[in-house]
Amino acid sequence: VAEALLVIEVAIAGEETRISFEHGLLGGHAIDETGSPLPPETLDLLSHSDAILAGAVGGPKWDHLPFERNPGPGGLLRLRRQFDLFANLRPARALVPGVGLFPDFDLLIVRESTGGAYFSLQKGSEGIGPDRRAFDLIEYTAAQVERVLAVACNLALGRGGRLTSVDKANVLESSRLWRDVAEEVCRRYDGVELEHMYVDNCALQLVLAPEQFDVIVTENLFGDILSDQAAGLVGSLGLLPSATVGFGDFGLFEPVHGSAPDIAGKGVVNPVATILSGAMLLRHALGLGSAADRIETAVERVLAQGHGTAEVVGSGESLGTRQIGELICAEVGALAEAGDGA
Ligand code: IPM
Ligand code: MN
């Protein structure tokens, strides 16, 4: 996060917009300091903000806590729900030449993020022994499907116009509803070509030929799984940003990866996912598209020059978090000076 903030500062230096940064606690640190993964002070701060840049939260130390007091469900998921951020955008494309499984693909997963089994009202665990029973109902309303499909259609129009709606309509009623609503919504968008795909087939197609996809839209749990899989295609989870948005400009911008507790605090984690989340924030929440372009171009250049953290460079020379941040800052600065937004 520290590197992302520095990069953002350099990227907007020539813009008229000034950003003031406020810091709030979320997740594990918030639990340690206040007992809550999403303290009221943080919520208050966020409700007066234009955008949220969130660092990875959680770790083994807090895994045993019940859902409400756990960094993931009690922090992140509550945040998505609290601000009705129902569309989780997870772009994945070939970023580093020679890294990752495929040389050329560029897809965007739009994951529904406030419904499904994650937020089911019928969730529970009861009984003991072999009779112990636990359940998380997958449930969607037409309105919930409609709004995320509308977001996906609009994004598809700004890209290649191809939308793959992923479901399990051969088995699940909630997927039948999903499919019906997807058809209905897409009819309203001239220029969006809709195809349906079962989630098991989508998992297969992603590892066989990811270049066939443009925009994928799917329900919460399917999207959670498929987006990690897409990250594998890129080569490192440390490279993938995300934006979770609702109807307006406000949003939650965070890396797709977790807190990597095994390497945390050593100065070696990959800052690229959070830096690219910063670019998404500038573009989506603040309307600073050229500053966002500068960051994305700078990241591509630095990676193309062969620089990267350990998991990206393999047996090559790896750089630390700070060094990668510095290289990207320098590249962003050079692009700004050249007056080059793209
Ligand atoms: C993600 C994460 C979260 C999710 C967890 C931490 C609750 O895996 O953002 O993909 O499942 O949504
Ligand atoms: Mn996940």
CSV table of C-alpha atoms and ligand atoms in Angstrom, one decimal:
chain,number,residue,atom,x,y,z
A,1,VAL,CA,0.0,0.0,0.0
A,2,ALA,CA,2.9,2.4,0.8
A,3,GLU,CA,4.3,1.9,-2.7
A,4,ALA,CA,0.9,2.4,-4.3
A,5,LEU,CA,0.4,5.7,-2.5
A,6,LEU,CA,3.8,6.9,-3.7
A,7,VAL,CA,3.0,5.9,-7.2
A,8,ILE,CA,-0.4,7.6,-7.1
A,9,GLU,CA,1.3,10.8,-5.9
A,10,VAL,CA,3.7,10.8,-8.8
A,11,ALA,CA,1.0,9.9,-11.3
A,12,ILE,CA,-1.3,12.8,-10.4
A,13,ALA,CA,1.5,15.4,-9.9
A,14,GLY,CA,0.5,17.2,-13.2
A,15,GLU,CA,-3.2,17.0,-12.6
A,16,GLU,CA,-5.4,19.6,-11.1
A,17,THR,CA,-7.0,17.1,-8.7
A,18,ARG,CA,-5.4,16.9,-5.3
A,19,ILE,CA,-6.0,13.8,-3.2
A,20,SER,CA,-5.9,13.8,0.5
A,21,PHE,CA,-5.1,10.4,2.0
A,22,GLU,CA,-6.6,9.3,5.3
A,23,HIS,CA,-5.6,6.0,7.0
A,24,GLY,CA,-8.0,3.6,8.7
A,25,LEU,CA,-7.5,0.2,10.2
A,26,LEU,CA,-9.1,-2.9,8.6
A,27,GLY,CA,-8.6,-6.7,9.2
A,28,GLY,CA,-6.1,-8.3,11.4
A,29,HIS,CA,-4.4,-5.1,12.6
A,30,ALA,CA,-7.8,-3.6,13.4
A,31,ILE,CA,-8.7,-6.7,15.4
A,32,ASP,CA,-5.5,-6.4,17.4
A,33,GLU,CA,-5.9,-2.7,18.1
A,34,THR,CA,-9.7,-2.5,18.5
A,35,GLY,CA,-11.2,-6.0,18.7
A,36,SER,CA,-13.1,-5.4,15.5
A,37,PRO,CA,-12.0,-6.2,11.9
A,38,LEU,CA,-14.0,-3.1,10.7
A,39,PRO,CA,-14.0,-0.6,13.5
A,40,PRO,CA,-16.7,2.2,13.5
A,41,GLU,CA,-13.9,4.8,13.1
A,42,THR,CA,-12.9,3.2,9.9
A,43,LEU,CA,-16.4,3.0,8.6
A,44,ASP,CA,-17.0,6.6,9.5
A,45,LEU,CA,-13.8,7.6,7.6
A,46,LEU,CA,-14.8,5.6,4.6
A,47,SER,CA,-18.3,7.0,4.4
A,48,HIS,CA,-16.7,10.4,4.0
A,49,SER,CA,-14.2,9.3,1.3
A,50,ASP,CA,-14.4,9.2,-2.5
A,51,ALA,CA,-12.6,5.8,-2.7
A,52,ILE,CA,-11.1,3.1,-0.7
A,53,LEU,CA,-7.6,1.6,-1.4
A,54,ALA,CA,-7.4,-1.5,0.8
A,55,GLY,CA,-4.4,-3.6,1.6
A,56,ALA,CA,-4.6,-7.4,1.9
A,57,VAL,CA,-6.1,-8.4,5.3
A,58,GLY,CA,-6.0,-11.5,7.4
A,59,GLY,CA,-3.6,-14.2,8.4
A,60,PRO,CA,-3.3,-17.5,10.4
A,61,LYS,CA,-3.4,-15.6,13.6
A,62,TRP,CA,-7.1,-14.6,13.1
A,63,ASP,CA,-8.3,-17.6,11.1
A,64,HIS,CA,-10.0,-19.3,14.0
A,65,LEU,CA,-12.2,-16.3,14.8
A,66,PRO,CA,-16.0,-16.5,14.1
A,67,PHE,CA,-17.2,-14.9,10.9
A,68,GLU,CA,-18.2,-11.6,12.3
A,69,ARG,CA,-14.8,-11.0,14.0
A,70,ASN,CA,-12.7,-12.5,11.2
A,71,PRO,CA,-10.7,-10.3,8.8
A,72,GLY,CA,-12.2,-11.7,5.6
A,73,PRO,CA,-15.9,-12.0,6.3
A,74,GLY,CA,-16.0,-9.5,9.1
A,75,GLY,CA,-13.8,-6.9,7.4
A,76,LEU,CA,-13.8,-7.2,3.6
A,77,LEU,CA,-17.1,-8.8,3.0
A,78,ARG,CA,-18.8,-6.4,5.4
A,79,LEU,CA,-17.2,-3.5,3.5
A,80,ARG,CA,-18.5,-4.8,0.2
A,81,ARG,CA,-22.0,-5.2,1.7
A,82,GLN,CA,-22.0,-2.0,3.7
A,83,PHE,CA,-21.5,0.2,0.6
A,84,ASP,CA,-23.5,-2.0,-1.7
A,85,LEU,CA,-20.5,-2.7,-3.9
A,86,PHE,CA,-22.0,-5.4,-5.9
A,87,ALA,CA,-19.7,-5.7,-8.9
A,88,ASN,CA,-16.2,-7.0,-8.3
A,89,LEU,CA,-14.0,-6.3,-11.4
A,90,ARG,CA,-11.0,-8.5,-11.8
A,91,PRO,CA,-9.0,-8.0,-15.0
A,92,ALA,CA,-6.4,-10.6,-15.9
A,93,ARG,CA,-4.1,-10.3,-18.9
A,94,ALA,CA,-0.7,-11.4,-20.1
A,95,LEU,CA,1.4,-8.8,-18.4
A,96,VAL,CA,5.0,-10.0,-18.3
A,97,PRO,CA,6.6,-11.5,-21.4
A,98,GLY,CA,7.7,-15.0,-20.6
A,99,VAL,CA,5.8,-15.2,-17.3
A,100,GLY,CA,2.5,-17.0,-17.1
A,101,LEU,CA,1.0,-19.7,-19.1
A,102,PHE,CA,-0.2,-17.9,-22.2
A,103,PRO,CA,1.4,-15.1,-24.2
A,104,ASP,CA,-1.7,-13.3,-25.3
A,105,PHE,CA,-5.0,-13.0,-23.4
A,106,ASP,CA,-6.9,-10.1,-21.9
A,107,LEU,CA,-10.0,-10.8,-20.0
A,108,LEU,CA,-12.1,-9.2,-17.3
A,109,ILE,CA,-14.1,-11.1,-14.7
A,110,VAL,CA,-17.1,-9.3,-13.3
A,111,ARG,CA,-18.0,-11.2,-10.1
A,112,GLU,CA,-21.2,-10.5,-8.3
A,113,SER,CA,-20.0,-9.5,-4.8
A,114,THR,CA,-22.9,-8.9,-2.4
A,115,GLY,CA,-25.1,-12.0,-2.9
A,116,GLY,CA,-25.2,-15.7,-3.3
A,117,ALA,CA,-24.0,-18.2,-0.7
A,118,TYR,CA,-21.6,-15.6,0.8
A,119,PHE,CA,-24.4,-13.4,2.1
A,120,SER,CA,-27.3,-15.9,2.3
A,121,LEU,CA,-29.7,-15.3,5.1
A,122,GLN,CA,-30.2,-19.0,5.3
A,123,LYS,CA,-26.8,-19.9,6.6
A,124,GLY,CA,-26.2,-22.1,9.6
A,125,SER,CA,-24.9,-25.1,11.4
A,126,GLU,CA,-26.9,-27.3,13.8
A,127,GLY,CA,-26.9,-30.7,15.4
A,128,ILE,CA,-24.1,-32.9,16.4
A,129,GLY,CA,-22.2,-36.0,15.3
A,130,PRO,CA,-23.3,-37.6,12.0
A,131,ASP,CA,-26.5,-35.5,12.1
A,132,ARG,CA,-24.6,-32.2,12.3
A,133,ARG,CA,-25.8,-30.2,9.3
A,134,ALA,CA,-24.5,-27.0,7.8
A,135,PHE,CA,-25.9,-24.9,4.9
A,136,ASP,CA,-25.3,-21.7,2.9
A,137,LEU,CA,-28.2,-21.2,0.5
A,138,ILE,CA,-27.3,-19.8,-2.9
A,139,GLU,CA,-30.0,-17.3,-3.6
A,140,TYR,CA,-30.4,-14.4,-6.0
A,141,THR,CA,-33.2,-12.0,-6.9
A,142,ALA,CA,-33.7,-10.9,-10.5
A,143,ALA,CA,-32.8,-7.3,-9.4
A,144,GLN,CA,-29.5,-8.5,-8.0
A,145,VAL,CA,-28.6,-10.3,-11.3
A,146,GLU,CA,-29.9,-7.4,-13.4
A,147,ARG,CA,-27.7,-4.8,-11.9
A,148,VAL,CA,-24.4,-6.7,-12.1
A,149,LEU,CA,-25.3,-7.8,-15.7
A,150,ALA,CA,-25.8,-4.1,-16.6
A,151,VAL,CA,-22.4,-3.3,-15.2
A,152,ALA,CA,-20.9,-6.2,-17.2
A,153,CYS,CA,-22.7,-5.1,-20.4
A,154,ASN,CA,-21.4,-1.5,-20.1
A,155,LEU,CA,-17.9,-2.8,-19.6
A,156,ALA,CA,-18.1,-5.1,-22.5
A,157,LEU,CA,-19.2,-2.2,-24.7
A,158,GLY,CA,-15.9,-0.4,-23.8
A,159,ARG,CA,-13.9,-3.5,-24.7
A,160,GLY,CA,-14.5,-6.2,-27.4
A,161,GLY,CA,-18.3,-6.4,-26.8
A,162,ARG,CA,-18.2,-10.1,-26.0
A,163,LEU,CA,-19.8,-11.2,-22.8
A,164,THR,CA,-19.7,-14.8,-21.3
A,165,SER,CA,-22.3,-15.4,-18.6
A,166,VAL,CA,-21.1,-18.3,-16.4
A,167,ASP,CA,-23.6,-20.4,-14.5
A,168,LYS,CA,-24.6,-23.9,-13.7
A,169,ALA,CA,-28.1,-23.8,-15.2
A,170,ASN,CA,-28.1,-27.5,-15.9
A,171,VAL,CA,-28.4,-28.1,-12.2
A,172,LEU,CA,-29.2,-24.9,-10.1
A,173,GLU,CA,-32.4,-22.9,-10.0
A,174,SER,CA,-30.5,-19.8,-9.1
A,175,SER,CA,-28.5,-20.3,-12.3
A,176,ARG,CA,-31.7,-20.6,-14.4
A,177,LEU,CA,-32.8,-17.3,-13.0
A,178,TRP,CA,-29.3,-15.9,-13.7
A,179,ARG,CA,-29.5,-17.1,-17.3
A,180,ASP,CA,-33.0,-15.7,-17.9
A,181,VAL,CA,-32.1,-12.3,-16.6
A,182,ALA,CA,-28.8,-12.2,-18.5
A,183,GLU,CA,-30.7,-12.7,-21.7
A,184,GLU,CA,-33.1,-10.0,-20.8
A,185,VAL,CA,-30.5,-7.4,-19.9
A,186,CYS,CA,-28.3,-8.1,-22.9
A,187,ARG,CA,-31.2,-7.6,-25.3
A,188,ARG,CA,-31.1,-3.9,-24.1
A,189,TYR,CA,-27.4,-3.5,-25.1
A,190,ASP,CA,-26.8,-3.2,-28.8
A,191,GLY,CA,-23.3,-4.3,-29.5
A,192,VAL,CA,-23.0,-6.9,-26.7
A,193,GLU,CA,-22.8,-10.4,-27.9
A,194,LEU,CA,-23.8,-12.8,-25.1
A,195,GLU,CA,-22.9,-16.4,-24.7
A,196,HIS,CA,-23.7,-18.7,-21.8
A,197,MET,CA,-21.2,-21.2,-20.4
A,198,TYR,CA,-21.4,-23.7,-17.5
A,199,VAL,CA,-18.9,-23.0,-14.8
A,200,ASP,CA,-17.1,-26.4,-15.1
A,201,ASN,CA,-16.6,-25.8,-18.8
A,202,CYS,CA,-15.4,-22.3,-18.1
A,203,ALA,CA,-12.8,-23.6,-15.7
A,204,LEU,CA,-11.6,-25.9,-18.5
A,205,GLN,CA,-11.7,-23.3,-21.2
A,206,LEU,CA,-9.7,-20.8,-19.1
A,207,VAL,CA,-6.8,-23.2,-19.0
A,208,LEU,CA,-7.1,-24.4,-22.6
A,209,ALA,CA,-7.7,-21.1,-24.5
A,210,PRO,CA,-8.1,-18.0,-22.3
A,211,GLU,CA,-7.8,-15.8,-25.4
A,212,GLN,CA,-11.4,-16.7,-26.3
A,213,PHE,CA,-12.7,-14.6,-23.4
A,214,ASP,CA,-13.4,-10.9,-23.2
A,215,VAL,CA,-15.8,-10.2,-20.3
A,216,ILE,CA,-16.9,-13.0,-18.0
A,217,VAL,CA,-19.8,-12.3,-15.6
A,218,THR,CA,-20.8,-14.7,-12.9
A,219,GLU,CA,-22.1,-15.1,-9.4
A,220,ASN,CA,-20.1,-14.6,-6.2
A,221,LEU,CA,-18.7,-18.0,-5.4
A,222,PHE,CA,-18.0,-19.1,-9.0
A,223,GLY,CA,-16.3,-15.7,-9.5
A,224,ASP,CA,-14.1,-16.2,-6.5
A,225,ILE,CA,-12.8,-19.5,-7.8
A,226,LEU,CA,-12.5,-18.5,-11.5
A,227,SER,CA,-10.6,-15.3,-10.6
A,228,ASP,CA,-7.9,-17.1,-8.7
A,229,GLN,CA,-7.6,-19.5,-11.7
A,230,ALA,CA,-7.3,-16.5,-14.0
A,231,ALA,CA,-4.5,-15.2,-11.8
A,232,GLY,CA,-2.7,-18.4,-12.3
A,233,LEU,CA,-2.7,-17.8,-16.1
A,234,VAL,CA,-1.0,-14.4,-15.5
A,235,GLY,CA,1.7,-16.1,-13.6
A,236,SER,CA,1.4,-14.5,-10.2
A,237,LEU,CA,-1.4,-13.6,-7.9
A,238,GLY,CA,0.9,-10.7,-6.9
A,239,LEU,CA,0.1,-9.0,-10.2
A,240,LEU,CA,-3.7,-8.8,-10.1
A,241,PRO,CA,-5.7,-5.8,-9.1
A,242,SER,CA,-9.4,-5.5,-8.4
A,243,ALA,CA,-12.2,-2.9,-8.1
A,244,THR,CA,-15.4,-3.5,-6.3
A,245,VAL,CA,-18.0,-1.0,-7.3
A,246,GLY,CA,-21.7,-0.2,-7.1
A,247,PHE,CA,-23.8,2.3,-9.0
A,248,GLY,CA,-21.7,5.4,-8.5
A,249,ASP,CA,-18.0,6.3,-8.7
A,250,PHE,CA,-17.2,5.2,-5.2
A,251,GLY,CA,-15.5,1.9,-4.9
A,252,LEU,CA,-13.2,-0.5,-3.0
A,253,PHE,CA,-9.9,-1.0,-4.7
A,254,GLU,CA,-7.6,-3.9,-3.6
A,255,PRO,CA,-5.3,-6.6,-4.8
A,256,VAL,CA,-6.8,-10.0,-5.5
A,257,HIS,CA,-4.2,-11.7,-3.4
A,258,GLY,CA,-4.2,-12.2,0.4
A,259,SER,CA,-1.7,-11.1,3.0
A,260,ALA,CA,1.0,-13.7,2.2
A,261,PRO,CA,1.8,-14.3,5.9
A,262,ASP,CA,4.8,-16.4,5.0
A,263,ILE,CA,6.7,-13.4,3.5
A,264,ALA,CA,5.0,-10.5,5.2
A,265,GLY,CA,7.2,-7.9,6.8
A,266,LYS,CA,10.4,-8.9,4.9
A,267,GLY,CA,10.2,-6.2,2.3
A,268,VAL,CA,9.8,-8.7,-0.6
A,269,VAL,CA,6.1,-8.8,-1.4
A,270,ASN,CA,5.0,-7.8,-4.8
A,271,PRO,CA,3.5,-4.3,-4.8
A,272,VAL,CA,2.2,-4.5,-8.4
A,273,ALA,CA,-1.3,-5.7,-7.6
A,274,THR,CA,-1.9,-2.9,-5.2
A,275,ILE,CA,-0.3,-0.3,-7.5
A,276,LEU,CA,-2.5,-1.5,-10.3
A,277,SER,CA,-5.5,-1.3,-8.0
A,278,GLY,CA,-4.5,2.3,-7.4
A,279,ALA,CA,-4.7,2.9,-11.2
A,280,MET,CA,-8.2,1.4,-11.2
A,281,LEU,CA,-9.1,3.7,-8.4
A,282,LEU,CA,-7.9,6.8,-10.3
A,283,ARG,CA,-9.7,5.9,-13.4
A,284,HIS,CA,-13.0,4.6,-11.9
A,285,ALA,CA,-13.5,6.7,-8.7
A,286,LEU,CA,-11.7,9.9,-9.6
A,287,GLY,CA,-12.0,10.1,-13.4
A,288,LEU,CA,-8.2,10.4,-13.8
A,289,GLY,CA,-7.9,8.1,-16.8
A,290,SER,CA,-4.6,9.5,-18.1
A,291,ALA,CA,-2.9,9.2,-14.7
A,292,ALA,CA,-4.2,5.6,-14.5
A,293,ASP,CA,-2.8,4.9,-18.0
A,294,ARG,CA,0.6,6.2,-16.9
A,295,ILE,CA,0.7,3.8,-14.0
A,296,GLU,CA,-0.3,0.8,-16.1
A,297,THR,CA,2.2,1.7,-18.9
A,298,ALA,CA,4.9,2.2,-16.3
A,299,VAL,CA,4.2,-1.2,-14.7
A,300,GLU,CA,4.3,-2.9,-18.1
A,301,ARG,CA,7.6,-1.3,-18.9
A,302,VAL,CA,9.2,-2.2,-15.6
A,303,LEU,CA,8.1,-5.8,-15.9
A,304,ALA,CA,9.1,-6.0,-19.5
A,305,GLN,CA,12.6,-4.9,-18.6
A,306,GLY,CA,12.8,-8.1,-16.6
A,307,HIS,CA,12.4,-6.5,-13.1
A,308,GLY,CA,10.2,-8.2,-10.6
A,309,THR,CA,9.8,-9.8,-7.2
A,310,ALA,CA,11.0,-13.4,-6.6
A,311,GLU,CA,7.8,-15.2,-7.8
A,312,VAL,CA,7.8,-13.2,-11.0
A,313,VAL,CA,11.5,-13.5,-12.1
A,314,GLY,CA,11.9,-17.2,-11.1
A,315,SER,CA,15.7,-17.9,-11.1
A,316,GLY,CA,16.5,-14.3,-12.3
A,317,GLU,CA,17.6,-11.5,-10.0
A,318,SER,CA,14.7,-10.5,-7.8
A,319,LEU,CA,14.0,-7.0,-6.4
A,320,GLY,CA,12.3,-6.0,-3.1
A,321,THR,CA,9.0,-4.2,-2.6
A,322,ARG,CA,10.6,-0.8,-2.3
A,323,GLN,CA,12.8,-1.2,-5.3
A,324,ILE,CA,9.9,-2.2,-7.6
A,325,GLY,CA,7.9,0.7,-6.2
A,326,GLU,CA,10.8,3.1,-7.0
A,327,LEU,CA,11.3,1.8,-10.5
A,328,ILE,CA,7.6,2.2,-11.2
A,329,CYS,CA,7.6,5.8,-9.7
A,330,ALA,CA,10.5,6.7,-11.9
A,331,GLU,CA,8.8,5.4,-15.0
A,332,VAL,CA,5.5,7.1,-14.2
A,333,GLY,CA,7.4,10.4,-13.6
A,334,ALA,CA,9.2,10.0,-17.0
A,335,LEU,CA,5.8,9.3,-18.7
A,336,ALA,CA,4.3,12.4,-17.1
A,337,GLU,CA,7.2,14.5,-18.2
A,338,ALA,CA,6.9,13.3,-21.7
A,339,GLY,CA,3.2,14.2,-21.5
A,340,ASP,CA,2.4,10.7,-22.5
A,341,GLY,CA,-0.8,9.3,-21.0
A,342,ALA,CA,-0.8,6.1,-22.9
B,1,IPM,C1,-11.4,-12.6,-2.4
B,1,IPM,C2,-11.1,-13.3,-1.1
B,1,IPM,C3,-12.3,-13.1,-0.2
B,1,IPM,C4,-13.6,-13.6,-0.9
B,1,IPM,C5,-12.2,-13.7,1.2
B,1,IPM,C6,-10.9,-13.2,1.9
B,1,IPM,C7,-13.4,-13.4,2.1
B,1,IPM,O1,-10.9,-14.6,-1.3
B,1,IPM,O2,-11.5,-11.3,-2.3
B,1,IPM,O3,-11.4,-13.2,-3.4
B,1,IPM,O4,-13.8,-14.8,-0.9
B,1,IPM,O5,-14.3,-12.8,-1.5
B,2,MN,MN,-10.8,-15.2,-3.5
